[in-house]
Amino acid sequence: MSAVIEEHHDDHDHKPTGIGRWLFSTNHKDIGTMYLCFSFLMLFIGGTLALVIRAELFQPGLQFIDPELFNQMTTLHGLIMVFGVIMPAFVGLANWMVPLMIGAPDMALPRMNNWSFWLLPGAFGLLIASLIMSLMGMGSAPNFGWTFYAPLSTTYGPDSTDFFIFSVHMMGISSIMGAINIIATIINMRAPGMTYMKMPIFVWTWFITAYLLIAVMPVLAGAVTMMLTDRNFGTSFFSAAGGGDPVLFQHVFWFFGHPEVYIMILPSFGIISQIVPTFSRKKIFGYSSMVYATSSIAFLSFIVWAHHMFTTGMPVATELFFMYATMLIAVPTGVKVFNWVSTMWKGSLTFETPMLFAIAFIFLFTIGGFTGLMLAIVPADFQYHDTYFVVAHFHYVLVSGALFGIFAAVYFWLPKWTGNMYDEGLGKWHFWLSTISMNILFFPMHFLGLAGMPRRIPDYNLQFAEFNQIASIGAFIFGFSQLILLYNVIKTIRGKSSEKATDQVWEGAEGLEWTLPSPAPFHSFTTPPTVK
Amino acid sequence: MSSSTNPDVYFIPEPSKWPVVGTIALTTTIIGAVTSIHSGAINLILPVGFLMIAYLFFGWFGAVIKESLADSYNPQVDKSFRIGMLWFIFSEVMFFAAFFGALFYARTIAVEWLGGAGNNAMTHELLWPAFDAVWPVMSNPDNTKFVPPKEIIEASGLPAWNTAILLASSVTVTIAHHALRANHRKPLIIWLAATVLLGCTFLVLQAEEYIHAYTELGLTLGSGIYGSTFFLLTGFHGFHVTMGTTMLLVMLIRSIKGHFTADKHFAFEAVAWYWHFVDVVWLGLFIFVYWL
């Protein structure tokens, strides 16, 4: 049962039809589309949970939901956004763009590619079912925070925790297979002449991200497996009474968790590195230093995990090591920011929506990076730990970092995907509303955290009321602004009133993906292009 | 790089139902497993899930074997498979790394700290002053909650035999591979069969050891951190040996059927890689779990 694509094929666009096209797909574009749609759906679910949180926090005291449900909201918001939105969106973008950018017909392992995707609806089905059951009064959904620290998740976890554990296993299998596929594609499917140091930066960042995924997702699987046996089979990995240690959970979790942070930002770095040169009409400044900086960040990400655990009572020497190692990451990250800015220097800049999001990314992500440096300082972290300062920090890197990168990518490549230009006016509305409201939402959280407001609580002291109200107003504006994106994407796909996109789409665009027609044909390159 | 520059033909598989079957199978198994654990008795959903997984394996690998026999795979596909298998094994290494990490952490940090090492004198004094930090932990901080083992498995007994068996099996599979490359089918089948047999012997001895541990030594999953790390590390390794032996058995059947040629037998090589990986993990186990 195989199809061999011959060079002189009459009809390149013979798509399978009906629901089977999606269920049984072996096509990188269709699978990429499914990933992106899934991620978009999850964004609205995770976003709704965030709005429930912000509605509750609009005023001190308990208004809408009880603390038990509040805990489930923060937990599922985090899990859905990390594993259901950011990661699948990146894999979707890799699926769509990596074969186009390296001149391949498809991914290296197309059937496995489809399984990587279809595991996700299974995994999130289990997770979201536990929330629906909780709302119907049948037990609690996971309620221990997205980091599921022991013993909250072991001794005190609700019954649904066991479903959660297997759901994480499924996400892990999905990520590992996706990563293996991307590595095999990049090593083995590049067009003749496309040497490693000629690959677009987006391909490079995904190449490195894939190695991070293969290295740490199995460790996460190990962590949840130990949870499972501690909960159900009497082991004592995370129980001091049996000679184990709850802090061991944190070590294993953050050994996964910190590289995971870079898994969620490196592809965005790649996206920004495609967009900034395009709209500056210049080659990227410091291509090779971009590659080396990305590799350094990836390496360092394995030796900084305990900076999440400064308050657990580690020996001082250990804390110092992790503090300095963490601060080192600022160097390669600084190289990247410097290169983006230098690429724009004396460029012939225009400010279409992708470029706007890219510039906002550079500025706002850097703010998140600086607060990260503050958090890296051990004595300062004792004060900031588990406060809203941390919440502000990681939302600056994840919303205005990872998510803005994804938004930029969608606007940048949507014309290539659909053959139609998106509505630039709506794009700008989406950009300005998102960027302004995102700052209204998260900037006050810095002050709340510095003033001592702890995270993950449904109620707070009166003195925090004003900043919380401002944040909640920002949250609702930000949340509803995303409907503009939804409308714009649907409008572009339907394409009735859209301008048709040219093959190159953007004046300054360079790279193999822009040599293909818009929309890109069903099988990207049936014969390998030659790269000079 | 000649493989990736084949100018006129790419291989893309036809649409396939197996990924979706895989998801349904896994989700069913998970629902079966969790509901069984919660009710304390195995329900019907779990075996149905396992059957579906078996169906998935037969179907998916069957499709791949059919394609391979039909000569659909060009050198580029072969290379993709190799890269895929290599990095899959690496991900397995990282899975074991999590449990080895837990073992090292427990031995050198958790148990020591509970015994008052470092700046933890008051932890020791206030929580379990009677706890003595030695490895293996023969007396837990709370011996009512986690009943400690009476004895542990000595490295010199069955584990030493098992080490010899696995090392020998690595040799036999390599001899079989050489025979395959020289196109000698008979020695291939004999040495491969020997490898399968050694794998099975290992599993029987491992089962023997577990029964001994549970019934006579009081070493169980619930006997504190020693039992936890011991059973999860050796248990997951045993599971991998089971998978590896099954894979070897499939290779044996395929060798008997004459599926492999001297220059085209990636499935065999992949299984051999996997078998060596399982072997290396065992060496780690033998040294750090049983011996030291």
Short mmCIF file of N, CA and C in Angstrom, two decimals, chain A residues 215-304:
data_model
loop_
_atom_site.label_atom_id
_atom_site.label_comp_id
_atom_site.label_asym_id
_atom_site.label_seq_id
_atom_site.Cartn_x
_atom_site.Cartn_y
_atom_site.Cartn_z
N ALA A 215 15.15 14.46 24.75
CA ALA A 215 15.91 14.26 25.98
C ALA A 215 15.05 14.40 27.23
N VAL A 216 14.04 15.26 27.21
CA VAL A 216 13.35 15.51 28.49
C VAL A 216 11.94 14.94 28.59
N MET A 217 11.25 14.72 27.49
CA MET A 217 9.90 14.16 27.63
C MET A 217 9.93 12.78 28.31
N PRO A 218 10.94 11.92 28.03
CA PRO A 218 10.99 10.64 28.75
C PRO A 218 11.20 10.83 30.26
N VAL A 219 11.92 11.89 30.63
CA VAL A 219 12.13 12.14 32.06
C VAL A 219 10.80 12.52 32.71
N LEU A 220 10.00 13.32 32.00
CA LEU A 220 8.67 13.64 32.52
C LEU A 220 7.84 12.36 32.66
N ALA A 221 7.96 11.48 31.67
CA ALA A 221 7.24 10.21 31.75
C ALA A 221 7.68 9.45 32.99
N GLY A 222 9.00 9.48 33.27
CA GLY A 222 9.49 8.83 34.47
C GLY A 222 8.90 9.45 35.72
N ALA A 223 8.82 10.78 35.76
CA ALA A 223 8.27 11.46 36.93
C ALA A 223 6.82 11.05 37.18
N VAL A 224 5.99 11.07 36.13
CA VAL A 224 4.58 10.73 36.35
C VAL A 224 4.43 9.23 36.65
N THR A 225 5.36 8.41 36.13
CA THR A 225 5.29 6.99 36.46
C THR A 225 5.57 6.77 37.95
N MET A 226 6.55 7.48 38.47
CA MET A 226 6.82 7.38 39.91
C MET A 226 5.62 7.87 40.71
N MET A 227 4.97 8.92 40.22
CA MET A 227 3.73 9.39 40.86
C MET A 227 2.69 8.28 40.89
N LEU A 228 2.54 7.63 39.73
CA LEU A 228 1.52 6.57 39.61
C LEU A 228 1.78 5.45 40.62
N THR A 229 3.05 5.03 40.72
CA THR A 229 3.31 3.92 41.64
C THR A 229 3.24 4.39 43.09
N ASP A 230 3.66 5.62 43.35
CA ASP A 230 3.51 6.14 44.72
C ASP A 230 2.03 6.19 45.11
N ARG A 231 1.18 6.57 44.18
CA ARG A 231 -0.24 6.70 44.47
C ARG A 231 -0.92 5.35 44.64
N ASN A 232 -0.54 4.39 43.78
CA ASN A 232 -1.34 3.17 43.69
C ASN A 232 -0.63 1.88 44.08
N PHE A 233 0.70 1.86 44.04
CA PHE A 233 1.38 0.58 44.26
C PHE A 233 2.35 0.61 45.42
N GLY A 234 2.19 1.58 46.31
CA GLY A 234 2.92 1.53 47.57
C GLY A 234 4.37 1.95 47.55
N THR A 235 4.90 2.48 46.43
CA THR A 235 6.29 2.92 46.44
C THR A 235 6.43 4.23 47.22
N SER A 236 7.67 4.59 47.52
CA SER A 236 7.88 5.78 48.35
C SER A 236 8.94 6.70 47.77
N PHE A 237 8.88 6.92 46.44
CA PHE A 237 9.84 7.83 45.83
C PHE A 237 9.74 9.22 46.45
N PHE A 238 8.50 9.67 46.64
CA PHE A 238 8.30 11.05 47.07
C PHE A 238 7.76 11.12 48.50
N SER A 239 7.98 10.06 49.26
CA SER A 239 7.51 10.04 50.63
C SER A 239 8.69 9.83 51.57
N ALA A 240 8.95 10.83 52.43
CA ALA A 240 10.09 10.74 53.34
C ALA A 240 9.94 9.59 54.32
N ALA A 241 8.70 9.21 54.62
CA ALA A 241 8.48 8.12 55.58
C ALA A 241 9.08 6.81 55.09
N GLY A 242 9.23 6.68 53.78
CA GLY A 242 9.82 5.46 53.23
C GLY A 242 11.25 5.67 52.77
N GLY A 243 11.84 6.81 53.11
CA GLY A 243 13.22 7.09 52.70
C GLY A 243 13.33 7.87 51.41
N GLY A 244 12.19 8.22 50.81
CA GLY A 244 12.21 9.05 49.60
C GLY A 244 12.18 10.52 49.97
N ASP A 245 11.79 11.38 49.03
CA ASP A 245 11.85 12.81 49.29
C ASP A 245 10.90 13.53 48.32
N PRO A 246 9.96 14.33 48.83
CA PRO A 246 9.11 15.10 47.90
C PRO A 246 9.94 16.02 47.00
N VAL A 247 11.10 16.46 47.52
CA VAL A 247 11.94 17.36 46.71
C VAL A 247 12.49 16.62 45.49
N LEU A 248 12.63 15.30 45.60
CA LEU A 248 13.06 14.52 44.44
C LEU A 248 12.11 14.74 43.27
N PHE A 249 10.82 14.83 43.59
CA PHE A 249 9.87 15.09 42.51
C PHE A 249 10.23 16.38 41.79
N GLN A 250 10.54 17.41 42.59
CA GLN A 250 10.83 18.71 41.96
C GLN A 250 12.08 18.62 41.08
N HIS A 251 13.08 17.86 41.55
CA HIS A 251 14.28 17.72 40.72
C HIS A 251 13.95 17.05 39.39
N VAL A 252 13.21 15.94 39.46
CA VAL A 252 12.91 15.22 38.22
C VAL A 252 12.03 16.10 37.34
N PHE A 253 11.02 16.73 37.96
CA PHE A 253 10.11 17.54 37.17
C PHE A 253 10.85 18.69 36.49
N TRP A 254 11.71 19.38 37.23
CA TRP A 254 12.35 20.56 36.63
C TRP A 254 13.49 20.19 35.71
N PHE A 255 14.03 18.96 35.86
CA PHE A 255 14.99 18.53 34.85
C PHE A 255 14.29 18.45 33.49
N PHE A 256 13.02 18.05 33.54
CA PHE A 256 12.20 18.18 32.33
C PHE A 256 11.81 19.63 32.11
N GLY A 257 11.37 20.27 33.20
CA GLY A 257 10.65 21.54 33.08
C GLY A 257 11.49 22.67 32.53
N HIS A 258 12.79 22.67 32.90
CA HIS A 258 13.52 23.83 32.38
C HIS A 258 13.83 23.73 30.89
N PRO A 259 14.35 22.60 30.41
CA PRO A 259 14.44 22.51 28.94
C PRO A 259 13.08 22.74 28.26
N GLU A 260 12.01 22.32 28.92
CA GLU A 260 10.67 22.55 28.37
C GLU A 260 10.43 24.05 28.13
N VAL A 261 10.93 24.88 29.04
CA VAL A 261 10.79 26.32 28.87
C VAL A 261 11.41 26.75 27.53
N TYR A 262 12.57 26.16 27.21
CA TYR A 262 13.22 26.53 25.95
C TYR A 262 12.55 25.88 24.76
N ILE A 263 11.96 24.70 24.99
CA ILE A 263 11.16 24.08 23.93
C ILE A 263 10.04 25.04 23.52
N MET A 264 9.54 25.79 24.50
CA MET A 264 8.43 26.70 24.22
C MET A 264 8.88 28.05 23.72
N ILE A 265 10.19 28.32 23.62
CA ILE A 265 10.59 29.63 23.12
C ILE A 265 11.51 29.53 21.90
N LEU A 266 12.33 28.47 21.79
CA LEU A 266 13.28 28.43 20.67
C LEU A 266 12.60 28.51 19.31
N PRO A 267 11.49 27.75 19.07
CA PRO A 267 10.86 27.91 17.75
C PRO A 267 10.37 29.34 17.51
N SER A 268 9.96 30.02 18.57
CA SER A 268 9.58 31.43 18.39
C SER A 268 10.78 32.27 17.98
N PHE A 269 11.94 31.99 18.60
CA PHE A 269 13.16 32.68 18.17
C PHE A 269 13.36 32.47 16.66
N GLY A 270 13.13 31.24 16.23
CA GLY A 270 13.29 30.94 14.81
C GLY A 270 12.33 31.74 13.95
N ILE A 271 11.07 31.82 14.40
CA ILE A 271 10.06 32.56 13.64
C ILE A 271 10.47 34.03 13.51
N ILE A 272 10.88 34.61 14.64
CA ILE A 272 11.28 36.02 14.64
C ILE A 272 12.48 36.21 13.71
N SER A 273 13.37 35.21 13.69
CA SER A 273 14.55 35.30 12.83
C SER A 273 14.21 35.17 11.35
N GLN A 274 13.02 34.66 11.03
CA GLN A 274 12.56 34.68 9.63
C GLN A 274 11.90 36.00 9.29
N ILE A 275 11.13 36.53 10.25
CA ILE A 275 10.27 37.68 9.95
C ILE A 275 11.06 38.99 9.93
N VAL A 276 11.96 39.16 10.91
CA VAL A 276 12.68 40.44 11.00
C VAL A 276 13.48 40.72 9.72
N PRO A 277 14.27 39.74 9.19
CA PRO A 277 14.98 40.04 7.93
C PRO A 277 14.03 40.35 6.77
N THR A 278 12.89 39.65 6.71
CA THR A 278 11.96 39.86 5.60
C THR A 278 11.48 41.30 5.55
N PHE A 279 11.06 41.81 6.69
CA PHE A 279 10.48 43.16 6.70
C PHE A 279 11.54 44.24 6.90
N SER A 280 12.80 43.83 7.09
CA SER A 280 13.89 44.80 7.07
C SER A 280 14.57 44.82 5.72
N ARG A 281 14.18 43.84 4.86
CA ARG A 281 14.76 43.69 3.52
C ARG A 281 16.28 43.60 3.59
N LYS A 282 16.74 42.82 4.57
CA LYS A 282 18.17 42.58 4.74
C LYS A 282 18.35 41.12 5.10
N LYS A 283 19.56 40.61 4.90
CA LYS A 283 19.88 39.28 5.44
C LYS A 283 19.95 39.39 6.96
N ILE A 284 19.72 38.25 7.64
CA ILE A 284 19.80 38.31 9.09
C ILE A 284 21.22 38.61 9.51
N PHE A 285 21.35 39.45 10.53
CA PHE A 285 22.66 39.80 11.05
C PHE A 285 23.18 38.64 11.91
N GLY A 286 24.39 38.16 11.64
CA GLY A 286 25.01 37.14 12.49
C GLY A 286 24.34 35.79 12.43
N TYR A 287 24.18 35.25 11.20
CA TYR A 287 23.50 33.96 11.07
C TYR A 287 24.15 32.88 11.94
N SER A 288 25.49 32.74 11.80
CA SER A 288 26.12 31.62 12.53
C SER A 288 26.06 31.84 14.03
N SER A 289 26.15 33.10 14.48
CA SER A 289 26.06 33.33 15.93
C SER A 289 24.66 33.00 16.43
N MET A 290 23.64 33.15 15.56
CA MET A 290 22.29 32.73 15.93
C MET A 290 22.26 31.23 16.20
N VAL A 291 22.91 30.47 15.30
CA VAL A 291 22.92 29.02 15.46
C VAL A 291 23.65 28.63 16.74
N TYR A 292 24.82 29.23 16.95
CA TYR A 292 25.59 28.86 18.14
C TYR A 292 24.88 29.32 19.41
N ALA A 293 24.23 30.49 19.35
CA ALA A 293 23.52 30.97 20.54
C ALA A 293 22.39 30.00 20.89
N THR A 294 21.66 29.55 19.86
CA THR A 294 20.56 28.61 20.12
C THR A 294 21.10 27.33 20.74
N SER A 295 22.21 26.83 20.20
CA SER A 295 22.79 25.61 20.75
C SER A 295 23.24 25.82 22.20
N SER A 296 23.85 26.98 22.47
CA SER A 296 24.30 27.24 23.84
C SER A 296 23.12 27.29 24.80
N ILE A 297 22.04 27.95 24.38
CA ILE A 297 20.86 28.02 25.24
C ILE A 297 20.37 26.61 25.53
N ALA A 298 20.35 25.78 24.48
CA ALA A 298 19.85 24.41 24.66
C ALA A 298 20.74 23.65 25.64
N PHE A 299 22.05 23.81 25.50
CA PHE A 299 22.95 23.11 26.42
C PHE A 299 22.74 23.61 27.85
N LEU A 300 22.74 24.92 28.01
CA LEU A 300 22.61 25.49 29.36
C LEU A 300 21.28 25.09 30.00
N SER A 301 20.26 24.87 29.17
CA SER A 301 18.94 24.58 29.74
C SER A 301 18.95 23.30 30.57
N PHE A 302 19.96 22.44 30.36
CA PHE A 302 20.02 21.20 31.14
C PHE A 302 20.69 21.37 32.49
N ILE A 303 21.34 22.49 32.73
CA ILE A 303 22.09 22.60 33.99
C ILE A 303 21.62 23.79 34.82
N VAL A 304 20.35 24.15 34.68
CA VAL A 304 19.84 25.28 35.46
C VAL A 304 18.57 24.94 36.23
#
